[in-house]
CSV table of C-alpha atoms in Angstrom, one decimal:
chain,number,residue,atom,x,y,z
A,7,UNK,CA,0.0,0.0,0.0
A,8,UNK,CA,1.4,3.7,-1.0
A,9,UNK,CA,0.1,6.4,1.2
A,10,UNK,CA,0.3,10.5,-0.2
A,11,UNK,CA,0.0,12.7,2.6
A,12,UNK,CA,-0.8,16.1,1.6
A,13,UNK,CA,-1.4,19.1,3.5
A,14,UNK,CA,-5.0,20.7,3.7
A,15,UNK,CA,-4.3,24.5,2.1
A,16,UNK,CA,-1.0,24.3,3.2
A,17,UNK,CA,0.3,28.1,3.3
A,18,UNK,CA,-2.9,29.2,4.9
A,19,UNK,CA,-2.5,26.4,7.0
A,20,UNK,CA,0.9,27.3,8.6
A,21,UNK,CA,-0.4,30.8,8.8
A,22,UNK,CA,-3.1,29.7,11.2
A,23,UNK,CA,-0.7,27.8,13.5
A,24,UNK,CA,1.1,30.9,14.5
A,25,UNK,CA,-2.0,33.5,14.8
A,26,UNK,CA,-5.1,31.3,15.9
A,27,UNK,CA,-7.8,33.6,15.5
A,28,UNK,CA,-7.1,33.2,11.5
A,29,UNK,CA,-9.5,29.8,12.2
A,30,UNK,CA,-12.6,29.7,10.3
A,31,UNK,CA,-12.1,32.3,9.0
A,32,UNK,CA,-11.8,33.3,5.0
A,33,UNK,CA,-8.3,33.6,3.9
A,34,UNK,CA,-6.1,34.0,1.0
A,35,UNK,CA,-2.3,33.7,0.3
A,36,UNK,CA,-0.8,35.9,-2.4
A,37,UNK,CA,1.5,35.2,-5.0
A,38,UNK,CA,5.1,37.1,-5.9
A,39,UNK,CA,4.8,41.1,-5.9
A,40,UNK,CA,1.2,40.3,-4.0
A,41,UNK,CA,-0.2,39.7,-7.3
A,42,UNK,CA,-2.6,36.6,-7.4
A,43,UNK,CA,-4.4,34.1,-4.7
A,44,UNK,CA,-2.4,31.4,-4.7
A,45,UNK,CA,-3.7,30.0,-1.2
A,46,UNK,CA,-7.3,29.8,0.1
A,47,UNK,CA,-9.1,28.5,3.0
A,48,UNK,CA,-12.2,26.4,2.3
A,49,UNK,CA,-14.0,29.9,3.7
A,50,UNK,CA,-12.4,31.9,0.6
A,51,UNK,CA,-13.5,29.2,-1.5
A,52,UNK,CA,-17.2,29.5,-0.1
A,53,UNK,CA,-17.1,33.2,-1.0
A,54,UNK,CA,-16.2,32.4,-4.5
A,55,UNK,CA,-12.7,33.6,-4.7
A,56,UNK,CA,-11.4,31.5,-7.6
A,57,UNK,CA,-7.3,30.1,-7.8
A,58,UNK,CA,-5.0,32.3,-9.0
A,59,UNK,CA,-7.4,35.6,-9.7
A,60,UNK,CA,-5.6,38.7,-9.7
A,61,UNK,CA,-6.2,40.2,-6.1
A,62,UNK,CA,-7.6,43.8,-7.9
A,63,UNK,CA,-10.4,41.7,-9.5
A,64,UNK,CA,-11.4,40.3,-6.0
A,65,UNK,CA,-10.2,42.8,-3.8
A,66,UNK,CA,-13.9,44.5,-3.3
A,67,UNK,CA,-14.8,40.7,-2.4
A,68,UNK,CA,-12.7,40.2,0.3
A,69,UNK,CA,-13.3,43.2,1.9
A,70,UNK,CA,-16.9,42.8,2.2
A,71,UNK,CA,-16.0,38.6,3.0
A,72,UNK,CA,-13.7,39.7,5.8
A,73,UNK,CA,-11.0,37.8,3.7
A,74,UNK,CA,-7.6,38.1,5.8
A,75,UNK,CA,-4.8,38.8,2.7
A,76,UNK,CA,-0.9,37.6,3.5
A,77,UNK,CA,1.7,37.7,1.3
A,78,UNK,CA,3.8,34.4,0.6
A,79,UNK,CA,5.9,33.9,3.2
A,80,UNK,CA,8.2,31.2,2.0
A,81,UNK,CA,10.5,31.0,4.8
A,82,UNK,CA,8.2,29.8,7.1
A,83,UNK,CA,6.5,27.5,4.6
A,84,UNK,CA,10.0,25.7,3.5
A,85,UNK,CA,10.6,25.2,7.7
A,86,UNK,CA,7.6,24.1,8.0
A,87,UNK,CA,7.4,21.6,5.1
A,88,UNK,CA,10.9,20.6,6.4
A,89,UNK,CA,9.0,19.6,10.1
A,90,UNK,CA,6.3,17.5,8.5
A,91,UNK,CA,8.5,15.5,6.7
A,92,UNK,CA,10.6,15.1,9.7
A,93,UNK,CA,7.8,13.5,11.3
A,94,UNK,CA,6.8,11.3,8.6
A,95,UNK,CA,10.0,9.6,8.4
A,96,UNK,CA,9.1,8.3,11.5
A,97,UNK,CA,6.2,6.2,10.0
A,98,UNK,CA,8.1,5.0,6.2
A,99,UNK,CA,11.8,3.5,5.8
A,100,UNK,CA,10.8,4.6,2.2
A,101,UNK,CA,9.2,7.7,1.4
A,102,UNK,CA,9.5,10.5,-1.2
A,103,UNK,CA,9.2,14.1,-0.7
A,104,UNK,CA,7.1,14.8,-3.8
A,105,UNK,CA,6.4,18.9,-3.3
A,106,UNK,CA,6.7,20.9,-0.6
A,107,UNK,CA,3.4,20.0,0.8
A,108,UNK,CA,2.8,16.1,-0.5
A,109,UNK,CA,4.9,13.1,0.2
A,110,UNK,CA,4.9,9.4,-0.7
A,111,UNK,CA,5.3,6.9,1.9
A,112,UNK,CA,5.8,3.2,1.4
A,113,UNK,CA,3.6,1.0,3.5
A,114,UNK,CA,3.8,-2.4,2.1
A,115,UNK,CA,5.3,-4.2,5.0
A,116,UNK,CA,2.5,-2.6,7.4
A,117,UNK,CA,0.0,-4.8,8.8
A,118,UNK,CA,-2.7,-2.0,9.1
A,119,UNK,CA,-1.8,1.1,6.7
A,120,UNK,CA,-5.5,2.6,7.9
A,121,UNK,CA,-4.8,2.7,11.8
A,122,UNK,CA,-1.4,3.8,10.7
A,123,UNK,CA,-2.5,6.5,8.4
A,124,UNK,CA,-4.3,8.1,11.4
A,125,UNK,CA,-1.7,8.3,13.6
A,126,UNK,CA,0.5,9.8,11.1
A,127,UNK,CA,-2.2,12.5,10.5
A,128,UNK,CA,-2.4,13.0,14.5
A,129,UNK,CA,0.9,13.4,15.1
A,130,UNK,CA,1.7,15.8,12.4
A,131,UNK,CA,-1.2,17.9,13.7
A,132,UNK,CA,0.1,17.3,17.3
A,133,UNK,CA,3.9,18.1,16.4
A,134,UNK,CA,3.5,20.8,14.1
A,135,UNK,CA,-0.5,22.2,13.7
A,136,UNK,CA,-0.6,21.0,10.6
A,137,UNK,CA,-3.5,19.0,9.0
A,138,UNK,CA,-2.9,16.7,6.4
A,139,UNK,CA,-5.1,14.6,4.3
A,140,UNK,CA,-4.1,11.2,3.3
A,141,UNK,CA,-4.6,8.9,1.0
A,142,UNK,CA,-4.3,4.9,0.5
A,143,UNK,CA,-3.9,2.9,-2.7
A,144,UNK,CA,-1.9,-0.3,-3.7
A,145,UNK,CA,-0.5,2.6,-7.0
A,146,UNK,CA,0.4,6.1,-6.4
A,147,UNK,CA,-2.1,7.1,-8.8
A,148,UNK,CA,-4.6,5.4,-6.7
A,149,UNK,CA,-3.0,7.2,-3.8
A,150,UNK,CA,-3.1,10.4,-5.2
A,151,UNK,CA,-6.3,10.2,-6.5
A,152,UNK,CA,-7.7,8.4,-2.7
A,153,UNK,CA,-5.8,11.9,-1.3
A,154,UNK,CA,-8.3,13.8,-3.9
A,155,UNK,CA,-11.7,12.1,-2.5
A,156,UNK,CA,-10.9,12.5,0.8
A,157,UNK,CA,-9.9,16.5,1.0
A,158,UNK,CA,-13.5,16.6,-0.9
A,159,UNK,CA,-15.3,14.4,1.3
A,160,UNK,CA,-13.5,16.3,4.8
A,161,UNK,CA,-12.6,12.2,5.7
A,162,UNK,CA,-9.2,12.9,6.7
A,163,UNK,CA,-8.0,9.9,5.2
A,164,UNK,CA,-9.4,7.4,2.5
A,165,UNK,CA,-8.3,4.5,1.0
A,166,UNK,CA,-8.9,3.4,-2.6
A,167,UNK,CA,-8.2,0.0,-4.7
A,168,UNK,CA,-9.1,-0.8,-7.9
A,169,UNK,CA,-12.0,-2.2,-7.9
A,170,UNK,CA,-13.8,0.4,-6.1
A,171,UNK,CA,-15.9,1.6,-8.9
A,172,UNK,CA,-18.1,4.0,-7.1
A,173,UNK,CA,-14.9,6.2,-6.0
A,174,UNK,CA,-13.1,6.1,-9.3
A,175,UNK,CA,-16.5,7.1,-11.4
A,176,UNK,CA,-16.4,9.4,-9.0
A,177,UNK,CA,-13.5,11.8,-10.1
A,178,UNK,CA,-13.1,13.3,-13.6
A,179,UNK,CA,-10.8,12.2,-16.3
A,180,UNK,CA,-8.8,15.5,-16.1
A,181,UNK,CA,-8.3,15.5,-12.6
A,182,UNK,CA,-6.7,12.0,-12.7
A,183,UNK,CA,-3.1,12.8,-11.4
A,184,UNK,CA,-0.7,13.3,-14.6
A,185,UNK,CA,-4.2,13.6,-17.2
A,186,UNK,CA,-4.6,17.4,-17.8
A,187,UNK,CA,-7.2,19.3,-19.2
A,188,UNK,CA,-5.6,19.1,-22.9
A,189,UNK,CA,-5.2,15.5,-22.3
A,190,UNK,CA,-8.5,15.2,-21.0
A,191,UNK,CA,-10.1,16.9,-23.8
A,192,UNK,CA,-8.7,13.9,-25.7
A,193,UNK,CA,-9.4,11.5,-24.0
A,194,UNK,CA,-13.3,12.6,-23.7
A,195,UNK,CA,-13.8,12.7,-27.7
A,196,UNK,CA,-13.2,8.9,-27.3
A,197,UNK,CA,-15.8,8.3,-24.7
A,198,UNK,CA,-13.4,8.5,-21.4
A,199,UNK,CA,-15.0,10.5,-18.9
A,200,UNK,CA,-13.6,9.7,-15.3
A,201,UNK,CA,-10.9,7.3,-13.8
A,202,UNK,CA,-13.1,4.4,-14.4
A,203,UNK,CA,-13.4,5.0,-17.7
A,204,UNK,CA,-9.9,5.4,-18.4
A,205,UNK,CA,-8.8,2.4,-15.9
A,206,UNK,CA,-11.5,-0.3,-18.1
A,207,UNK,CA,-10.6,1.5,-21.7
A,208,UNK,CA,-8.8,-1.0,-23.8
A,209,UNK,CA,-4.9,-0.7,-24.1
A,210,UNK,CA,-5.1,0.2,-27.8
A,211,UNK,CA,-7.1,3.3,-27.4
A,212,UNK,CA,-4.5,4.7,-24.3
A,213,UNK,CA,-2.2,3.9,-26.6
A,214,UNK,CA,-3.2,5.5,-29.7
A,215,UNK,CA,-4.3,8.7,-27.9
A,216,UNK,CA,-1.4,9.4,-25.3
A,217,UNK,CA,2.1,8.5,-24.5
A,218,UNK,CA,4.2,5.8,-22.4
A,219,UNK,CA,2.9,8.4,-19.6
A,220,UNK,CA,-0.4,7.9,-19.9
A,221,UNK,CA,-0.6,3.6,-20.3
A,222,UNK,CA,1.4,3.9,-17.1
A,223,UNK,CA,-1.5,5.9,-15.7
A,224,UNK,CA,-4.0,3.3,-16.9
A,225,UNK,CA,-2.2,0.1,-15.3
A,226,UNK,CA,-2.1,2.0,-12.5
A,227,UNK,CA,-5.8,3.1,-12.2
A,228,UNK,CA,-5.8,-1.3,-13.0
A,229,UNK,CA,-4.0,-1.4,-9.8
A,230,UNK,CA,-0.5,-2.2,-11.3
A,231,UNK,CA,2.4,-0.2,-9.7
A,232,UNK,CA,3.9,1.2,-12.6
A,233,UNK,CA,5.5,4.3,-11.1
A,234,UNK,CA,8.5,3.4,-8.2
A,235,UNK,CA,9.1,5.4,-5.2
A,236,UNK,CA,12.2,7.8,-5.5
A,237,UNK,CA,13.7,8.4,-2.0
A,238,UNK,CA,16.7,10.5,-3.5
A,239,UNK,CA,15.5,13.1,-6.0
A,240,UNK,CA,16.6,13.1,-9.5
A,241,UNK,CA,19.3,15.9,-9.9
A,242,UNK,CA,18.3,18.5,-12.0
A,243,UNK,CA,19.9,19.6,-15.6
A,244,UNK,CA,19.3,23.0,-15.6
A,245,UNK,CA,18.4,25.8,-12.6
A,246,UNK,CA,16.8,28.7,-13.4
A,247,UNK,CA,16.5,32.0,-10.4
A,248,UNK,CA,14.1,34.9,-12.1
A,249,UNK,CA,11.9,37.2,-10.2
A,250,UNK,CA,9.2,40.1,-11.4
A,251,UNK,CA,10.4,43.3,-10.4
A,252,UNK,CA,8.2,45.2,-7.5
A,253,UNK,CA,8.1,47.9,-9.8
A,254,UNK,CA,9.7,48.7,-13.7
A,255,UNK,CA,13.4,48.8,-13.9
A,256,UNK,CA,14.9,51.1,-16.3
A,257,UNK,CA,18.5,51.8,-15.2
A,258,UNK,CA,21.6,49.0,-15.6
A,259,UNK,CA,21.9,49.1,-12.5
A,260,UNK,CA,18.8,48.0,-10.7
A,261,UNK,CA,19.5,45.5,-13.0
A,262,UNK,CA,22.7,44.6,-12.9
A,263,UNK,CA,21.7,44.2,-8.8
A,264,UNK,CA,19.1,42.1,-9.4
A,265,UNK,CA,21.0,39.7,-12.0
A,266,UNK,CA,23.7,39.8,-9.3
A,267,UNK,CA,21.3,38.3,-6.6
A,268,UNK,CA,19.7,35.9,-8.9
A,269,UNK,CA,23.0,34.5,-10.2
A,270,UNK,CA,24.3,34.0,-6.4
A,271,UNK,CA,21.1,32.2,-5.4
A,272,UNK,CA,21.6,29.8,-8.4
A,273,UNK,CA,24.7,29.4,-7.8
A,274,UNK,CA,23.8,28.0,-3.9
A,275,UNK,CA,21.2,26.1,-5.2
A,276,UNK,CA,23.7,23.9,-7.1
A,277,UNK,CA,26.3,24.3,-4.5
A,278,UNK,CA,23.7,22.2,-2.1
A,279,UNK,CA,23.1,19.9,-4.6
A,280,UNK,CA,26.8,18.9,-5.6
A,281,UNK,CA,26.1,20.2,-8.7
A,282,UNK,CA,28.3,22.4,-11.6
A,283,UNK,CA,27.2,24.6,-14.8
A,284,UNK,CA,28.6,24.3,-17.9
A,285,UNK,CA,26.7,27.0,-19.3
A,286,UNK,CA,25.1,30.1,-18.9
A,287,UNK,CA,22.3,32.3,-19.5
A,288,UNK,CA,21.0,35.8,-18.8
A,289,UNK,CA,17.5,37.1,-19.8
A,290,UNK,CA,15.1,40.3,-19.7
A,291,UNK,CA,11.7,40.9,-21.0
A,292,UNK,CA,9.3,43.9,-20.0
A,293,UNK,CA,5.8,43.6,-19.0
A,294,UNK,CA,4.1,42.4,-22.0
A,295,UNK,CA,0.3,43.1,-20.7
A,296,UNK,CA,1.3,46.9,-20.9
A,297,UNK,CA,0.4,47.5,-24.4
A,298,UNK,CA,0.9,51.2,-24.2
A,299,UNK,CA,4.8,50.9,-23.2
A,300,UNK,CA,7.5,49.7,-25.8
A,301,UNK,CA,8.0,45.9,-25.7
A,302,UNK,CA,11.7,44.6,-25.9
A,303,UNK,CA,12.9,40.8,-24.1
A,304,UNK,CA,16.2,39.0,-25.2
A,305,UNK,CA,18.4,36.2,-23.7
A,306,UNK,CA,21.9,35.7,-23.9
A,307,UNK,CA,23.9,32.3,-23.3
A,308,UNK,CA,27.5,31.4,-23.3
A,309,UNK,CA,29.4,28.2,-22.2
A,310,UNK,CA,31.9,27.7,-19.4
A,311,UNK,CA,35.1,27.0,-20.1
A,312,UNK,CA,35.2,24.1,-17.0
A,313,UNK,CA,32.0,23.2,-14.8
A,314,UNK,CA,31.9,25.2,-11.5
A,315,UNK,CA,29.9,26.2,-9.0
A,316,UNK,CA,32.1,29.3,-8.1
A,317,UNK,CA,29.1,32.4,-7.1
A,318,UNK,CA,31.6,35.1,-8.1
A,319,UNK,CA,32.3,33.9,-11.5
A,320,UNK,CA,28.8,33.2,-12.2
A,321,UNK,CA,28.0,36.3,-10.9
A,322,UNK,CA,30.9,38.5,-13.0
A,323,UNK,CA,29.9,36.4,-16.3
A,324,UNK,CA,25.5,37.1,-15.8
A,325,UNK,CA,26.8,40.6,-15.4
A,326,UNK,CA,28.5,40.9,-18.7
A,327,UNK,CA,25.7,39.0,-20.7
A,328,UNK,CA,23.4,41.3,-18.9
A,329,UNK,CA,25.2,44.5,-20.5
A,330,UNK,CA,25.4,42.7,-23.8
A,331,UNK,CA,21.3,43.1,-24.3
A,332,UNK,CA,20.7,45.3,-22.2
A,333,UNK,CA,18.5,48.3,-24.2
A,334,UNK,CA,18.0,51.4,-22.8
A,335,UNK,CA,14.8,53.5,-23.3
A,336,UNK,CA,12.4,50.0,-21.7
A,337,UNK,CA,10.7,49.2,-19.0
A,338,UNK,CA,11.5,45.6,-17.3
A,339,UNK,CA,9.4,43.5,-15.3
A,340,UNK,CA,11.7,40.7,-14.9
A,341,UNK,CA,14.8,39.4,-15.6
A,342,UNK,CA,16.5,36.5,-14.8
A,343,UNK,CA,20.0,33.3,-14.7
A,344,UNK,CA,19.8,29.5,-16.1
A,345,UNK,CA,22.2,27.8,-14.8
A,346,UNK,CA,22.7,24.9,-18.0
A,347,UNK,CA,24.0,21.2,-18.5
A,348,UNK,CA,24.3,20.9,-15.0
A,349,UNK,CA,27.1,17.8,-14.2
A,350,UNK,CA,26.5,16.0,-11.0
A,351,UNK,CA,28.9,14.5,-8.1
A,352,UNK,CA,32.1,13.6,-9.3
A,353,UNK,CA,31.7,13.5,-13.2
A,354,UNK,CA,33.8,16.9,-13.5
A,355,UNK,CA,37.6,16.5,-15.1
A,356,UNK,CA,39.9,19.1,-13.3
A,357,UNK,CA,41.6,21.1,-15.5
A,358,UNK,CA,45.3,21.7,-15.1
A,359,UNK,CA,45.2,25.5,-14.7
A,360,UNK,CA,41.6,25.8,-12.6
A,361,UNK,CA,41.6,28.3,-10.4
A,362,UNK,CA,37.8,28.8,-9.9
A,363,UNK,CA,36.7,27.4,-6.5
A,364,UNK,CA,39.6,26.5,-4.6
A,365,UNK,CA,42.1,27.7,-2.5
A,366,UNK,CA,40.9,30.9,-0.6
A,367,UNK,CA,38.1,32.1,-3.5
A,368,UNK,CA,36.8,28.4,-2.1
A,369,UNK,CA,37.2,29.3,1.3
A,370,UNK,CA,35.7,32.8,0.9
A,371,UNK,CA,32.8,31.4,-0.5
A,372,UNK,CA,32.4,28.4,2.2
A,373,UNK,CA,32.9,31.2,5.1
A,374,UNK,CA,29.8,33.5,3.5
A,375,UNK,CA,27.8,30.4,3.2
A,376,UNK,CA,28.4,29.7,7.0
A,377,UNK,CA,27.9,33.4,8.0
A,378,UNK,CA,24.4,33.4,5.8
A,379,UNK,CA,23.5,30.2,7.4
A,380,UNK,CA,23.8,31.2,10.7
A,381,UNK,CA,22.7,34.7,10.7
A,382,UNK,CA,20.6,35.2,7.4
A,383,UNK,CA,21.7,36.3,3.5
A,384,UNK,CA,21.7,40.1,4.5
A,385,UNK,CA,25.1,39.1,6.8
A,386,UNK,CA,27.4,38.4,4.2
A,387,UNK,CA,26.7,39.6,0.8
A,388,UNK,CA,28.6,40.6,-2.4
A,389,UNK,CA,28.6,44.6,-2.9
A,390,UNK,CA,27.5,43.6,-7.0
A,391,UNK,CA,24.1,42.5,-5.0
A,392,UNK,CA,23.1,46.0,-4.2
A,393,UNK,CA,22.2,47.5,-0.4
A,394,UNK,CA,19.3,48.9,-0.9
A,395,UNK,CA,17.5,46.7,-3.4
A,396,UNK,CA,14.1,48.5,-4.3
A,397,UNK,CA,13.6,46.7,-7.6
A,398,UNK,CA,13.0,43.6,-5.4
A,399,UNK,CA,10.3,41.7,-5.0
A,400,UNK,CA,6.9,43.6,-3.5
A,401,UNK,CA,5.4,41.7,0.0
A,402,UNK,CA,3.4,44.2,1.7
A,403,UNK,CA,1.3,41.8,3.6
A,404,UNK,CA,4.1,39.3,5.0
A,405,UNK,CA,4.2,37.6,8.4
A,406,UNK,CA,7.0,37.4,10.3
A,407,UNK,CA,9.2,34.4,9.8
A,408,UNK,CA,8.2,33.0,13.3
A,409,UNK,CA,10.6,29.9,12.9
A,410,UNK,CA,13.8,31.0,10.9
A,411,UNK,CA,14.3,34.7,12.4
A,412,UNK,CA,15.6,35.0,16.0
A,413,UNK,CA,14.2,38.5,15.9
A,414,UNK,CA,11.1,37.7,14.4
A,415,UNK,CA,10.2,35.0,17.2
A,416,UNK,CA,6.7,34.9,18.7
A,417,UNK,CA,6.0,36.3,21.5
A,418,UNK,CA,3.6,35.2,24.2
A,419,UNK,CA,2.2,37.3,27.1
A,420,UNK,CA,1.5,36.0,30.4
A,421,UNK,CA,-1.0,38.5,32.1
């Protein structure tokens, strides 16, 4: 049996545990530069407050709804994704973190993976105020699609095999985990309406109409475990760190900042991966909804010489592709690195004159990464990153970061 255990709205969620009185109440969870709901309680749902609509278009709404608006905090939710897994590995000698709210665990050698599944969901709300839904199927498409049905039905957790007809006829062909609405579409003009349809179709029309992908998803609606568990996650090839600008950038150097902060962030990102670039890119575009400003966006990439993983030279070379298309006279929203044909572990060949990332540029850049670590990424930053930083990334509405911030701790009041 494969359990999913996925958090019930999971941002609005850890909101809640730190400021109670949020309970029952409608709220929603912005997206970058507060832009769309990305978040909402079951009460925000209720009041009709669809995913991802721009907070102007319902902004009247929530004020007459009451709606409580946050910006994303992602500090706090990446700690306190990090807890709940913690907690599940108790429970699974295999299990894979699948997001940052929903993780596979392996329950094949448990005797009773429905008793177990509700004291994993008490304990995580015990330990960290979270609740989770969860799921039970002998597939992790069944899972998944077990997690869906019970999150609808508020049963907390649900378990599904393949031959319960009722709950797969139950749930729509396009929200079938991996299906699609494109997909779906498809799959409807040749009579396939919900899982059960899709699980009893015949092979040859799964075949004709989708890819490996989707017979996988059929034999596993069937109840065959086509997809394995993966405990380590696959390393990626490329890494990409972009933002949209708080407001529009004009100068070269806002942006050179903001290229400078993007290109050090991608660089860590690989560095805690084991992980070097041979390539390069830089890119800019301006806000293409504005049709009464000029449109201009252009990309520029160039190869490494060797692999690294070396901030400062990633950071130097974003810099000068940066000033290569760089225009001036336009308006940017965003801009962004790619970090490209990423090499992995210990697949690099040294080079007989390297310099990048060793000797004391390696332990320049190991001592910031300590400093950062201990005391936050405004302790030890590279002047190229900017001070002041006004181009970055509008959160009017955030909460403090009650678990990662020693001066952003809460505080309780005995009276």
């Amino acid at each position: 049996m494969i359990a999913l255990a996925d958090c019930n709205n999971f941002y609005v969620s850890c909101e809640r545990v730190f400021r109670p009185s949020l309970e029952k109440r409608p709220v929603i969870i912005l997206s970058n530069n507060d832009g769309c709901a990305v978040a909402r309680s079951n009460e925000a749902k209720q009041l009709g407050i669809p995913m991802g609509a721009p907070y102007y278009q319902v902004k009247q709404l929530c004020k007459r709804g009451g709606v409580s608006v946050f910006s994303s905090n992602y500090e706090l939710y990446g700690d306190m994704s990090r807890r709940i897994v913690s907690v599940l590995h108790r429970f699974a000698p295999e299990m894979e973190v699948y997001s940052i709210d929903e993780s596979f665990l392996n329950l094949d050698s448990i005797k009773d993976p429905s008793a177990l599944s509700w004291k994993i969901r008490k304990m995580v709300g015990d330990w960290t105020g979270i609740p989770i839904s969860i799921g039970l199927g002998p597939t992790k498409t069944l899972a998944k699609l077990a997690n869906r049905l019970a999150k609808k039905r508020n049963a907390g957790c649900l378990m599904v095999q393949a031959e319960d007809r009722e709950s797969l006829s139950s749930v729509e062909v396009e929200e079938v985990w991996g299906i699609g609405y494109r997909l779906g579409a498809r799959l409807r003009k040749t009579g396939i309406f919900n899982a059960l349809d899709l699980a009893e179709a015949p092979a040859a029309v799964v075949r004709k109409v989708g890819s490996v992908t989707l017979e996988r998803t059929h034999r596993e609606l069937a109840g065959l475990r086509c997809i394995g568990m993966e405990e380590i996650p696959q390393p990626k090839k490329n890494v990409c760190s972009s933002r949209s600008f708080a407001r529009p950038v004009r100068e070269l150097r806002d942006l050179e900042e903001a290229v400078a902060n993007y290109a050090v962030k991608a660089a860590c990102r690989i560095r805690r991966e084991g992980s070097r670039a041979r390539g390069l890119q830089v890119f800019v575009m301006t806000n293409r909804f504005r049709k009464d400003l000029p449109q201009y966006s252009n990309s520029r990439t160039m190869p490494l010489s060797e692999p690294t993983d070396d901030p400062i030279r990633i950071l130097s070379n974003s810099r000068r592709l940066l000033r290569d298309i760089y225009r001036r006279g336009y308006a940017y929203k965003k801009a962004g690195v790619l970090l490209l044909d990423l090499e992995h572990g210990n697949q690099r060949q040294s080079h007989l004159f390297e310099e990048h990332g060793s000797g004391k540029r390696g332990r320049l850049v190991q001592a910031m990464e300590e400093v950062t670590a201990a005391y936050g990424p405004r302790a030890a930053f590279f002047a190229a990153q900017g001070i002041d930083r006004s181009w970055s990334m509008k959160r009017r509405r955030l909460t403090p970061r009650y678990t990662t911030s020693w001066r952003e701790l809460p505080v309780v009041a005995i009276s």
